[in-house]
Amino acid sequence: MSVVDAVSTERSRAWDAEARKLIPGGVNSSTRKIDPPMVFERASGSRVWDADGREYIDYHAAFGPIVLGHCYSKVDSRVVETLGKLDIVGLGATELEIALARKLREHVPSAEAVHFCNSGSEATYNAVRLSRAVTGRKKLVKFQGCYHGWHDYLCMNIITPADKIGKPDPGSAGMMPEAIENTLVLTFNSVDELEETFRTQGSEIAAVILEPIPHNIGCVMPEPAFLQALRDLTTKHGSLLIFDEVITGFRHALGGYQSICGVTPDLSTFAKSMANGYPVAALCGKSEYMHRFATGGGDVFFAGTYNAHPLAMAASLATIEALESGEVYRHTFALGDRVRKGLQEIVDRLGIKAWATGFGSVVLLYFKEPGARNYTDLLACDMAADVSFRRGLLERGSLVLPMALKRVHISATHTEHDIDLFLEHAEDVLSSSRS
């Protein structure tokens, strides 16, 4: 019997009905909507519980921030300790933000200087503004399938229908036409497209921004030649290279994916796993660019009442300290390998066309033949089968997002037993789909 079948959903539905009276759609982010509705009350380690008492093993991890586990004691204790002596002042600086900036400079190759804000979208917005000020240019290059936040500059061409590939695909009504027109969308891993774009428009391009691993469409790995071409071409044409490491940063390595691939961007954005779920983000970059901000005497405005909030700084410091031994990465990467291997063995045995892939603690199952260099390759996926698989996992007690192409996350508090249960749930769902 599934978890959903075993317990009434009455309280969750009642809370959802109340939420819909007060909050549009009952949720505060578009990607949180789910049917049947879910309302959560408690979280600890690798588990979460909803309003009806249903227990789930959490592989969603709030889209990735939970790298250590829910309510991780060393992080929460540091936050409580800080709360007992300091809240927001709004003038000057705190020792906490200085210490955290020092940590980022220690670990992140591109972090000669650091600014803190509250979300990945804020960080990428400021990176774009800075790049335009530095270069005096308007155009941006992004890649199909990459997501960089909700602002007009980059909220486009993410999960794009096949008939709109190669065309502007705005993510929202109300976006400024000028923003859309000045954003060029290219194919990930295509050196040819990149070279041709710079040959014809290089003098107009302020920056190229990308997720070094496009995790918003699962896990498409970058080819080394592509990353090197990005670095070479932006340098040659005087454009800035921005790595959006909001997802990859601190989940894959303390120095972000840039420390793994060996390509150092001009600017980088971080958030999510930096504070194990507390709201924080960072924009890092070369000093010559970062000191263009008004805070450093330049002419690019940077502000925010809650920037570098002491609680977020404390949570970030505690999270990074927990990651520094390397044990979390050894544990989560090993479990990730086990999940990928287990899923592939199941689908091969059942004769299902699917490919288990991912990187480190990120895992997913694409319902297609192995191999993908870009978003267009993923259009071959059986999206309906993907969603059905995820819904089946959710019904059995493995919390995942029931949306195609989305990733599974493993945290430090997941155990071998948790992985056994996940693979049992997966095999049960997939076997049922064959009957």
Short mmCIF file of C-alpha atoms in Angstrom, two decimals:
data_model
loop_
_atom_site.label_atom_id
_atom_site.label_comp_id
_atom_site.label_asym_id
_atom_site.label_seq_id
_atom_site.Cartn_x
_atom_site.Cartn_y
_atom_site.Cartn_z
CA MET A 1 0.00 0.00 0.00
CA SER A 2 1.37 3.42 -0.88
CA VAL A 3 1.95 6.17 1.65
CA VAL A 4 -0.74 8.26 -0.03
CA ASP A 5 -3.26 5.42 0.21
CA ALA A 6 -2.41 4.68 3.83
CA VAL A 7 -3.28 8.07 5.30
CA SER A 8 -6.11 10.50 4.72
CA THR A 9 -5.31 13.68 2.79
CA GLU A 10 -8.06 15.62 4.53
CA ARG A 11 -5.86 18.10 6.45
CA SER A 12 -3.64 18.87 3.46
CA ARG A 13 -6.67 19.55 1.28
CA ALA A 14 -8.23 21.77 3.95
CA TRP A 15 -5.04 23.80 4.33
CA ASP A 16 -4.72 24.06 0.56
CA ALA A 17 -8.28 25.37 0.26
CA GLU A 18 -7.49 28.03 2.88
CA ALA A 19 -4.22 28.92 1.12
CA ARG A 20 -6.01 29.44 -2.21
CA LYS A 21 -8.27 32.06 -0.58
CA LEU A 22 -5.22 34.07 0.49
CA ILE A 23 -2.40 33.25 -1.93
CA PRO A 24 -2.82 32.99 -5.73
CA GLY A 25 -2.90 29.26 -6.45
CA GLY A 26 -2.10 28.54 -2.81
CA VAL A 27 1.69 28.62 -3.32
CA ASN A 28 4.40 31.28 -3.48
CA SER A 29 6.44 29.97 -6.39
CA SER A 30 5.12 28.70 -9.73
CA THR A 31 7.02 25.41 -9.56
CA ARG A 32 5.56 24.46 -6.15
CA LYS A 33 2.09 23.70 -7.50
CA ILE A 34 1.22 20.03 -7.24
CA ASP A 35 -1.92 17.91 -7.55
CA PRO A 36 -3.03 16.50 -5.19
CA PRO A 37 -1.99 19.42 -2.98
CA MET A 38 0.75 18.97 -0.42
CA VAL A 39 1.18 21.01 2.75
CA PHE A 40 4.25 20.28 4.90
CA GLU A 41 4.68 20.57 8.64
CA ARG A 42 8.03 19.07 9.61
CA ALA A 43 11.43 18.09 8.26
CA SER A 44 14.46 16.32 9.73
CA GLY A 45 17.50 14.74 8.12
CA SER A 46 16.41 12.91 4.96
CA ARG A 47 12.70 12.97 5.89
CA VAL A 48 9.75 15.37 5.60
CA TRP A 49 6.17 15.02 6.91
CA ASP A 50 3.01 16.56 5.50
CA ALA A 51 -0.03 17.93 7.31
CA ASP A 52 -1.67 14.48 7.32
CA GLY A 53 1.32 12.80 8.93
CA ARG A 54 2.61 11.13 5.78
CA GLU A 55 6.36 10.54 5.88
CA TYR A 56 8.55 10.93 2.79
CA ILE A 57 12.20 10.36 2.03
CA ASP A 58 13.13 13.69 0.50
CA TYR A 59 14.98 13.51 -2.80
CA HIS A 60 13.63 16.86 -4.00
CA ALA A 61 15.65 18.87 -1.46
CA ALA A 62 13.81 22.13 -2.27
CA PHE A 63 15.32 22.08 -5.80
CA GLY A 64 18.76 21.39 -4.37
CA PRO A 65 19.72 23.56 -1.38
CA ILE A 66 19.51 20.78 1.18
CA VAL A 67 22.99 19.29 0.81
CA LEU A 68 23.58 18.36 4.46
CA GLY A 69 20.03 17.33 5.39
CA HIS A 70 17.00 19.07 6.83
CA CYS A 71 17.39 20.99 10.10
CA TYR A 72 21.08 20.07 10.24
CA SER A 73 22.08 20.65 13.85
CA LYS A 74 25.44 22.38 13.32
CA VAL A 75 23.90 24.86 10.89
CA ASP A 76 20.78 25.53 12.93
CA SER A 77 22.81 25.87 16.16
CA ARG A 78 25.01 28.51 14.55
CA VAL A 79 21.91 30.39 13.42
CA VAL A 80 20.35 30.25 16.90
CA GLU A 81 23.62 31.37 18.48
CA THR A 82 23.78 34.33 16.11
CA LEU A 83 20.13 35.22 16.70
CA GLY A 84 20.88 35.47 20.40
CA LYS A 85 23.32 38.31 19.87
CA LEU A 86 22.77 39.96 16.50
CA ASP A 87 20.01 40.66 14.03
CA ILE A 88 19.93 43.17 11.18
CA VAL A 89 21.57 46.58 11.69
CA GLY A 90 21.64 47.95 8.17
CA LEU A 91 24.84 50.00 8.44
CA GLY A 92 28.46 49.04 8.03
CA ALA A 93 29.38 45.36 8.03
CA THR A 94 29.49 42.37 10.36
CA GLU A 95 32.34 40.00 11.13
CA LEU A 96 30.18 37.21 9.72
CA GLU A 97 30.00 38.60 6.19
CA ILE A 98 33.73 39.34 6.20
CA ALA A 99 34.45 35.76 7.29
CA LEU A 100 32.15 34.33 4.63
CA ALA A 101 33.67 36.48 1.87
CA ARG A 102 37.08 35.20 2.97
CA LYS A 103 35.81 31.60 2.73
CA LEU A 104 34.50 32.11 -0.79
CA ARG A 105 37.75 33.70 -1.91
CA GLU A 106 39.61 30.75 -0.41
CA HIS A 107 37.58 28.12 -2.27
CA VAL A 108 36.16 29.67 -5.47
CA PRO A 109 38.68 30.36 -8.28
CA SER A 110 36.80 33.42 -9.61
CA ALA A 111 36.09 34.98 -6.20
CA GLU A 112 38.61 37.79 -5.94
CA ALA A 113 35.77 39.91 -4.53
CA VAL A 114 32.29 39.03 -3.28
CA HIS A 115 28.88 40.64 -2.86
CA PHE A 116 26.01 38.96 -0.99
CA CYS A 117 22.30 39.14 -1.77
CA ASN A 118 19.27 36.92 -1.13
CA SER A 119 18.45 34.82 -4.19
CA GLY A 120 19.99 33.43 -7.34
CA SER A 121 17.79 35.70 -9.46
CA GLU A 122 19.15 38.78 -7.67
CA ALA A 123 22.71 37.56 -8.19
CA THR A 124 22.31 36.95 -11.93
CA TYR A 125 20.46 40.26 -12.35
CA ASN A 126 23.37 42.11 -10.79
CA ALA A 127 25.88 40.12 -12.86
CA VAL A 128 24.11 41.19 -16.04
CA ARG A 129 23.93 44.84 -14.99
CA LEU A 130 27.61 44.84 -14.08
CA SER A 131 28.65 43.22 -17.36
CA ARG A 132 26.75 45.84 -19.35
CA ALA A 133 28.36 48.64 -17.37
CA VAL A 134 31.86 47.20 -17.78
CA THR A 135 31.56 46.59 -21.53
CA GLY A 136 29.17 49.36 -22.56
CA ARG A 137 27.24 46.77 -24.56
CA LYS A 138 23.65 45.50 -24.46
CA LYS A 139 23.48 41.96 -25.81
CA LEU A 140 23.62 38.78 -23.74
CA VAL A 141 24.17 35.20 -24.78
CA LYS A 142 22.38 32.39 -22.96
CA PHE A 143 21.76 28.75 -23.85
CA GLN A 144 18.55 26.87 -24.55
CA GLY A 145 17.49 24.96 -21.44
CA CYS A 146 19.44 27.04 -18.92
CA TYR A 147 17.53 28.98 -16.25
CA HIS A 148 18.99 32.08 -14.62
CA GLY A 149 16.10 33.54 -12.65
CA TRP A 150 12.85 35.37 -13.08
CA HIS A 151 14.02 38.76 -14.40
CA ASP A 152 13.32 40.00 -17.94
CA TYR A 153 16.93 39.76 -19.08
CA LEU A 154 17.15 35.97 -18.94
CA CYS A 155 13.74 34.40 -18.22
CA MET A 156 13.36 32.78 -21.61
CA ASN A 157 14.02 29.58 -23.61
CA ILE A 158 14.09 27.14 -20.75
CA ILE A 159 11.64 24.24 -21.26
CA THR A 160 10.81 25.27 -24.82
CA PRO A 161 8.34 23.42 -27.10
CA ALA A 162 9.94 21.79 -30.14
CA ASP A 163 8.31 24.24 -32.56
CA LYS A 164 9.88 27.23 -30.77
CA ILE A 165 13.46 25.99 -30.67
CA GLY A 166 15.62 28.66 -32.27
CA LYS A 167 13.05 31.37 -31.60
CA PRO A 168 12.53 33.69 -28.61
CA ASP A 169 10.45 31.87 -25.98
CA PRO A 170 9.72 34.33 -23.12
CA GLY A 171 8.99 32.69 -19.79
CA SER A 172 6.38 35.25 -18.72
CA ALA A 173 3.87 37.78 -19.91
CA GLY A 174 4.88 41.35 -19.20
CA MET A 175 8.53 41.00 -20.18
CA MET A 176 10.10 44.00 -21.92
CA PRO A 177 10.52 43.44 -25.69
CA GLU A 178 13.89 45.19 -25.55
CA ALA A 179 15.16 42.63 -23.03
CA ILE A 180 14.03 39.74 -25.21
CA GLU A 181 15.53 41.27 -28.36
CA ASN A 182 18.91 41.75 -26.70
CA THR A 183 19.19 38.14 -25.52
CA LEU A 184 20.69 35.67 -27.98
CA VAL A 185 19.84 32.00 -27.36
CA LEU A 186 22.35 29.42 -28.53
CA THR A 187 22.69 25.63 -28.39
CA PHE A 188 24.62 24.25 -25.42
CA ASN A 189 27.88 22.48 -26.37
CA SER A 190 27.85 23.96 -29.90
CA VAL A 191 31.24 25.57 -30.51
CA ASP A 192 30.24 26.30 -34.11
CA GLU A 193 27.21 28.39 -33.10
CA LEU A 194 29.26 30.20 -30.51
CA GLU A 195 32.03 31.05 -32.95
CA GLU A 196 29.59 32.23 -35.60
CA THR A 197 27.72 34.44 -33.11
CA PHE A 198 30.92 36.10 -31.96
CA ARG A 199 32.11 36.49 -35.56
CA THR A 200 28.98 38.43 -36.48
CA GLN A 201 28.01 40.14 -33.20
CA GLY A 202 31.01 39.90 -30.90
CA SER A 203 31.42 43.66 -30.55
CA GLU A 204 27.84 43.92 -29.20
CA ILE A 205 27.94 41.11 -26.62
CA ALA A 206 28.28 42.22 -23.00
CA ALA A 207 28.33 38.73 -21.50
CA VAL A 208 27.79 35.04 -21.98
CA ILE A 209 25.98 33.33 -19.11
CA LEU A 210 25.43 29.61 -18.60
CA GLU A 211 24.86 26.92 -16.06
CA PRO A 212 28.15 25.02 -16.43
CA ILE A 213 25.98 21.93 -16.05
CA PRO A 214 22.40 22.69 -17.19
CA HIS A 215 20.67 21.15 -14.20
CA ASN A 216 17.34 22.84 -14.92
CA ILE A 217 16.90 20.24 -17.67
CA GLY A 218 18.35 17.43 -15.57
CA CYS A 219 22.03 16.92 -16.23
CA VAL A 220 23.65 17.67 -19.58
CA MET A 221 27.42 17.59 -19.15
CA PRO A 222 29.53 20.31 -20.77
CA GLU A 223 32.21 19.28 -23.23
CA PRO A 224 35.69 20.57 -22.29
CA ALA A 225 36.21 22.07 -25.75
CA PHE A 226 32.96 24.03 -25.39
CA LEU A 227 33.93 25.49 -22.02
CA GLN A 228 37.37 26.42 -23.31
CA ALA A 229 35.84 28.05 -26.39
CA LEU A 230 33.63 30.14 -24.10
CA ARG A 231 36.67 31.36 -22.20
CA ASP A 232 38.74 32.03 -25.32
CA LEU A 233 36.02 33.81 -27.31
CA THR A 234 34.79 36.05 -24.51
CA THR A 235 38.36 37.06 -23.73
CA LYS A 236 39.15 37.74 -27.40
CA HIS A 237 36.04 39.89 -27.93
CA GLY A 238 36.05 41.73 -24.60
CA SER A 239 32.87 40.11 -23.25
CA LEU A 240 32.44 38.78 -19.72
CA LEU A 241 31.96 35.09 -19.01
CA ILE A 242 29.43 34.37 -16.24
CA PHE A 243 29.03 30.95 -14.64
CA ASP A 244 25.65 30.58 -12.96
CA GLU A 245 26.60 28.12 -10.21
CA VAL A 246 23.42 28.60 -8.18
CA ILE A 247 22.87 24.82 -8.39
CA THR A 248 26.36 23.42 -9.00
CA GLY A 249 28.09 25.58 -6.40
CA PHE A 250 28.78 23.80 -3.09
CA ARG A 251 26.73 20.78 -4.16
CA HIS A 252 29.42 19.44 -6.49
CA ALA A 253 32.48 21.05 -4.94
CA LEU A 254 33.44 23.84 -2.54
CA GLY A 255 34.85 25.79 -5.47
CA GLY A 256 31.89 25.14 -7.73
CA TYR A 257 32.08 23.30 -11.03
CA GLN A 258 34.68 25.84 -12.18
CA SER A 259 37.12 24.24 -9.75
CA ILE A 260 36.45 20.85 -11.39
CA CYS A 261 36.53 21.85 -15.07
CA GLY A 262 39.48 24.22 -14.78
CA VAL A 263 37.83 27.13 -16.59
CA THR A 264 37.62 30.33 -14.53
CA PRO A 265 34.83 32.78 -15.45
CA ASP A 266 34.91 36.53 -14.90
CA LEU A 267 31.81 36.46 -12.68
CA SER A 268 30.01 33.65 -10.82
CA THR A 269 26.71 33.39 -8.99
CA PHE A 270 26.03 31.07 -6.06
CA ALA A 271 23.01 30.32 -3.82
CA LYS A 272 21.09 27.14 -2.85
CA SER A 273 23.58 24.71 -1.24
CA MET A 274 25.74 27.53 0.14
CA ALA A 275 23.59 27.76 3.28
CA ASN A 276 21.79 24.37 3.34
CA GLY A 277 18.45 26.03 2.63
CA TYR A 278 18.70 29.44 4.28
CA PRO A 279 18.03 32.31 1.84
CA VAL A 280 21.34 33.66 0.57
CA ALA A 281 23.20 34.25 -2.69
CA ALA A 282 26.58 35.53 -3.76
CA LEU A 283 28.02 37.27 -6.79
CA CYS A 284 31.75 36.67 -7.08
CA GLY A 285 34.24 37.92 -9.61
CA LYS A 286 37.45 39.59 -10.58
CA SER A 287 38.26 42.62 -8.44
CA GLU A 288 38.59 44.94 -11.42
CA TYR A 289 34.95 44.28 -12.29
CA MET A 290 33.46 43.92 -8.81
CA HIS A 291 34.88 47.27 -7.68
CA ARG A 292 32.80 48.92 -10.38
CA PHE A 293 29.88 48.56 -7.94
CA ALA A 294 28.94 51.75 -6.08
CA THR A 295 29.81 50.06 -2.81
CA GLY A 296 33.42 50.11 -3.99
CA GLY A 297 33.31 53.66 -5.32
CA GLY A 298 32.03 52.80 -8.79
CA ASP A 299 28.88 53.68 -10.69
CA VAL A 300 26.89 50.39 -10.65
CA PHE A 301 24.22 50.44 -7.95
CA PHE A 302 24.09 47.46 -5.57
CA ALA A 303 21.73 47.44 -2.61
CA GLY A 304 19.32 45.37 -0.52
CA THR A 305 18.05 45.73 3.01
CA TYR A 306 18.53 42.03 3.73
CA ASN A 307 21.84 41.58 1.88
CA ALA A 308 24.38 39.71 4.04
CA HIS A 309 21.79 39.09 6.75
CA PRO A 310 23.62 37.75 9.84
CA LEU A 311 21.49 34.58 10.00
CA ALA A 312 22.20 33.73 6.37
CA MET A 313 25.91 34.45 6.90
CA ALA A 314 26.00 32.19 9.95
CA ALA A 315 24.21 29.39 8.11
CA SER A 316 26.58 29.69 5.15
CA LEU A 317 29.69 29.57 7.32
CA ALA A 318 28.43 26.50 9.18
CA THR A 319 27.48 24.76 5.92
CA ILE A 320 30.83 25.40 4.28
CA GLU A 321 32.68 24.25 7.39
CA ALA A 322 30.69 21.00 7.30
CA LEU A 323 31.68 20.52 3.64
CA GLU A 324 35.37 21.28 4.05
CA SER A 325 36.48 17.84 5.23
CA GLY A 326 35.27 16.32 1.96
CA GLU A 327 33.36 13.54 3.69
CA VAL A 328 29.97 14.87 2.55
CA TYR A 329 31.10 14.73 -1.07
CA ARG A 330 32.55 11.24 -0.69
CA HIS A 331 29.30 10.02 0.86
CA THR A 332 26.82 11.70 -1.47
CA PHE A 333 28.80 10.99 -4.64
CA ALA A 334 29.03 7.29 -3.70
CA LEU A 335 25.28 7.14 -3.09
CA GLY A 336 24.68 8.96 -6.38
CA ASP A 337 26.75 6.37 -8.22
CA ARG A 338 24.77 3.61 -6.52
CA VAL A 339 21.42 5.10 -7.53
CA ARG A 340 22.49 5.58 -11.14
CA LYS A 341 23.85 2.05 -11.36
CA GLY A 342 20.74 0.61 -9.68
CA LEU A 343 18.29 2.48 -11.90
CA GLN A 344 20.12 1.47 -15.06
CA GLU A 345 20.15 -2.17 -13.98
CA ILE A 346 16.38 -2.04 -13.36
CA VAL A 347 15.43 -0.47 -16.69
CA ASP A 348 17.78 -2.76 -18.61
CA ARG A 349 16.33 -5.84 -16.94
CA LEU A 350 12.77 -4.67 -17.61
CA GLY A 351 13.51 -3.72 -21.20
CA ILE A 352 12.57 -0.05 -20.71
CA LYS A 353 14.21 2.55 -22.93
CA ALA A 354 15.73 4.83 -20.30
CA TRP A 355 19.09 6.26 -19.31
CA ALA A 356 20.21 6.82 -15.72
CA THR A 357 22.60 9.75 -15.53
CA GLY A 358 23.65 12.70 -13.40
CA PHE A 359 26.71 14.05 -11.65
CA GLY A 360 27.80 13.51 -8.07
CA SER A 361 24.78 13.80 -5.78
CA VAL A 362 22.42 14.67 -8.66
CA VAL A 363 20.56 11.80 -10.33
CA LEU A 364 17.81 11.41 -12.89
CA LEU A 365 16.33 8.97 -15.36
CA TYR A 366 15.84 10.20 -18.92
CA PHE A 367 13.29 8.09 -20.79
CA LYS A 368 15.37 7.88 -23.98
CA GLU A 369 18.45 6.18 -25.38
CA PRO A 370 21.73 7.19 -23.69
CA GLY A 371 23.41 10.42 -24.70
CA ALA A 372 22.50 14.13 -24.73
CA ARG A 373 24.62 17.12 -25.70
CA ASN A 374 21.90 19.76 -25.44
CA TYR A 375 18.23 20.47 -24.81
CA THR A 376 17.18 19.54 -28.35
CA ASP A 377 18.49 16.00 -27.79
CA LEU A 378 16.17 15.74 -24.77
CA LEU A 379 13.09 16.30 -26.91
CA ALA A 380 13.41 12.58 -27.70
CA CYS A 381 12.48 11.78 -24.08
CA ASP A 382 9.12 10.20 -23.31
CA MET A 383 7.94 13.05 -21.09
CA ALA A 384 4.68 11.33 -20.13
CA ALA A 385 6.57 8.24 -18.93
CA ASP A 386 8.91 10.49 -16.96
CA VAL A 387 6.07 12.24 -15.13
CA SER A 388 4.27 8.94 -14.50
CA PHE A 389 7.45 7.48 -12.99
CA ARG A 390 7.85 10.46 -10.67
CA ARG A 391 4.23 10.36 -9.56
CA GLY A 392 4.64 6.68 -8.77
CA LEU A 393 7.69 7.41 -6.64
CA LEU A 394 5.80 10.14 -4.81
CA GLU A 395 2.88 7.83 -4.08
CA ARG A 396 5.26 5.28 -2.57
CA GLY A 397 6.96 7.78 -0.26
CA SER A 398 9.96 9.04 -2.26
CA LEU A 399 9.51 12.81 -2.50
CA VAL A 400 10.42 13.98 -5.99
CA LEU A 401 9.09 16.72 -8.23
CA PRO A 402 6.53 15.19 -10.63
CA MET A 403 7.80 17.19 -13.58
CA ALA A 404 9.79 15.83 -16.53
CA LEU A 405 13.55 16.41 -16.78
CA LYS A 406 13.94 17.44 -13.14
CA ARG A 407 16.67 16.10 -10.91
CA VAL A 408 16.88 14.01 -7.74
CA HIS A 409 19.21 15.24 -4.97
CA ILE A 410 21.03 13.24 -2.34
CA SER A 411 22.08 14.81 0.96
CA ALA A 412 24.61 13.90 3.63
CA THR A 413 21.87 12.42 5.80
CA HIS A 414 20.64 9.93 3.21
CA THR A 415 21.68 6.40 4.11
CA GLU A 416 22.26 3.15 2.25
CA HIS A 417 18.83 2.09 3.52
CA ASP A 418 17.25 5.23 2.00
CA ILE A 419 18.81 4.33 -1.33
CA ASP A 420 17.55 0.74 -1.04
CA LEU A 421 14.04 2.09 -0.49
CA PHE A 422 14.31 4.48 -3.43
CA LEU A 423 15.41 1.69 -5.76
CA GLU A 424 12.63 -0.55 -4.42
CA HIS A 425 10.10 2.19 -5.13
CA ALA A 426 11.57 2.75 -8.58
CA GLU A 427 11.46 -0.93 -9.48
CA ASP A 428 7.87 -1.23 -8.23
CA VAL A 429 6.77 1.76 -10.34
CA LEU A 430 8.63 0.67 -13.45
CA SER A 431 7.47 -2.95 -13.15
CA SER A 432 3.89 -1.76 -12.82
CA SER A 433 4.25 0.33 -15.97
CA ARG A 434 5.19 -2.81 -17.91
CA SER A 435 2.20 -4.85 -16.77
#
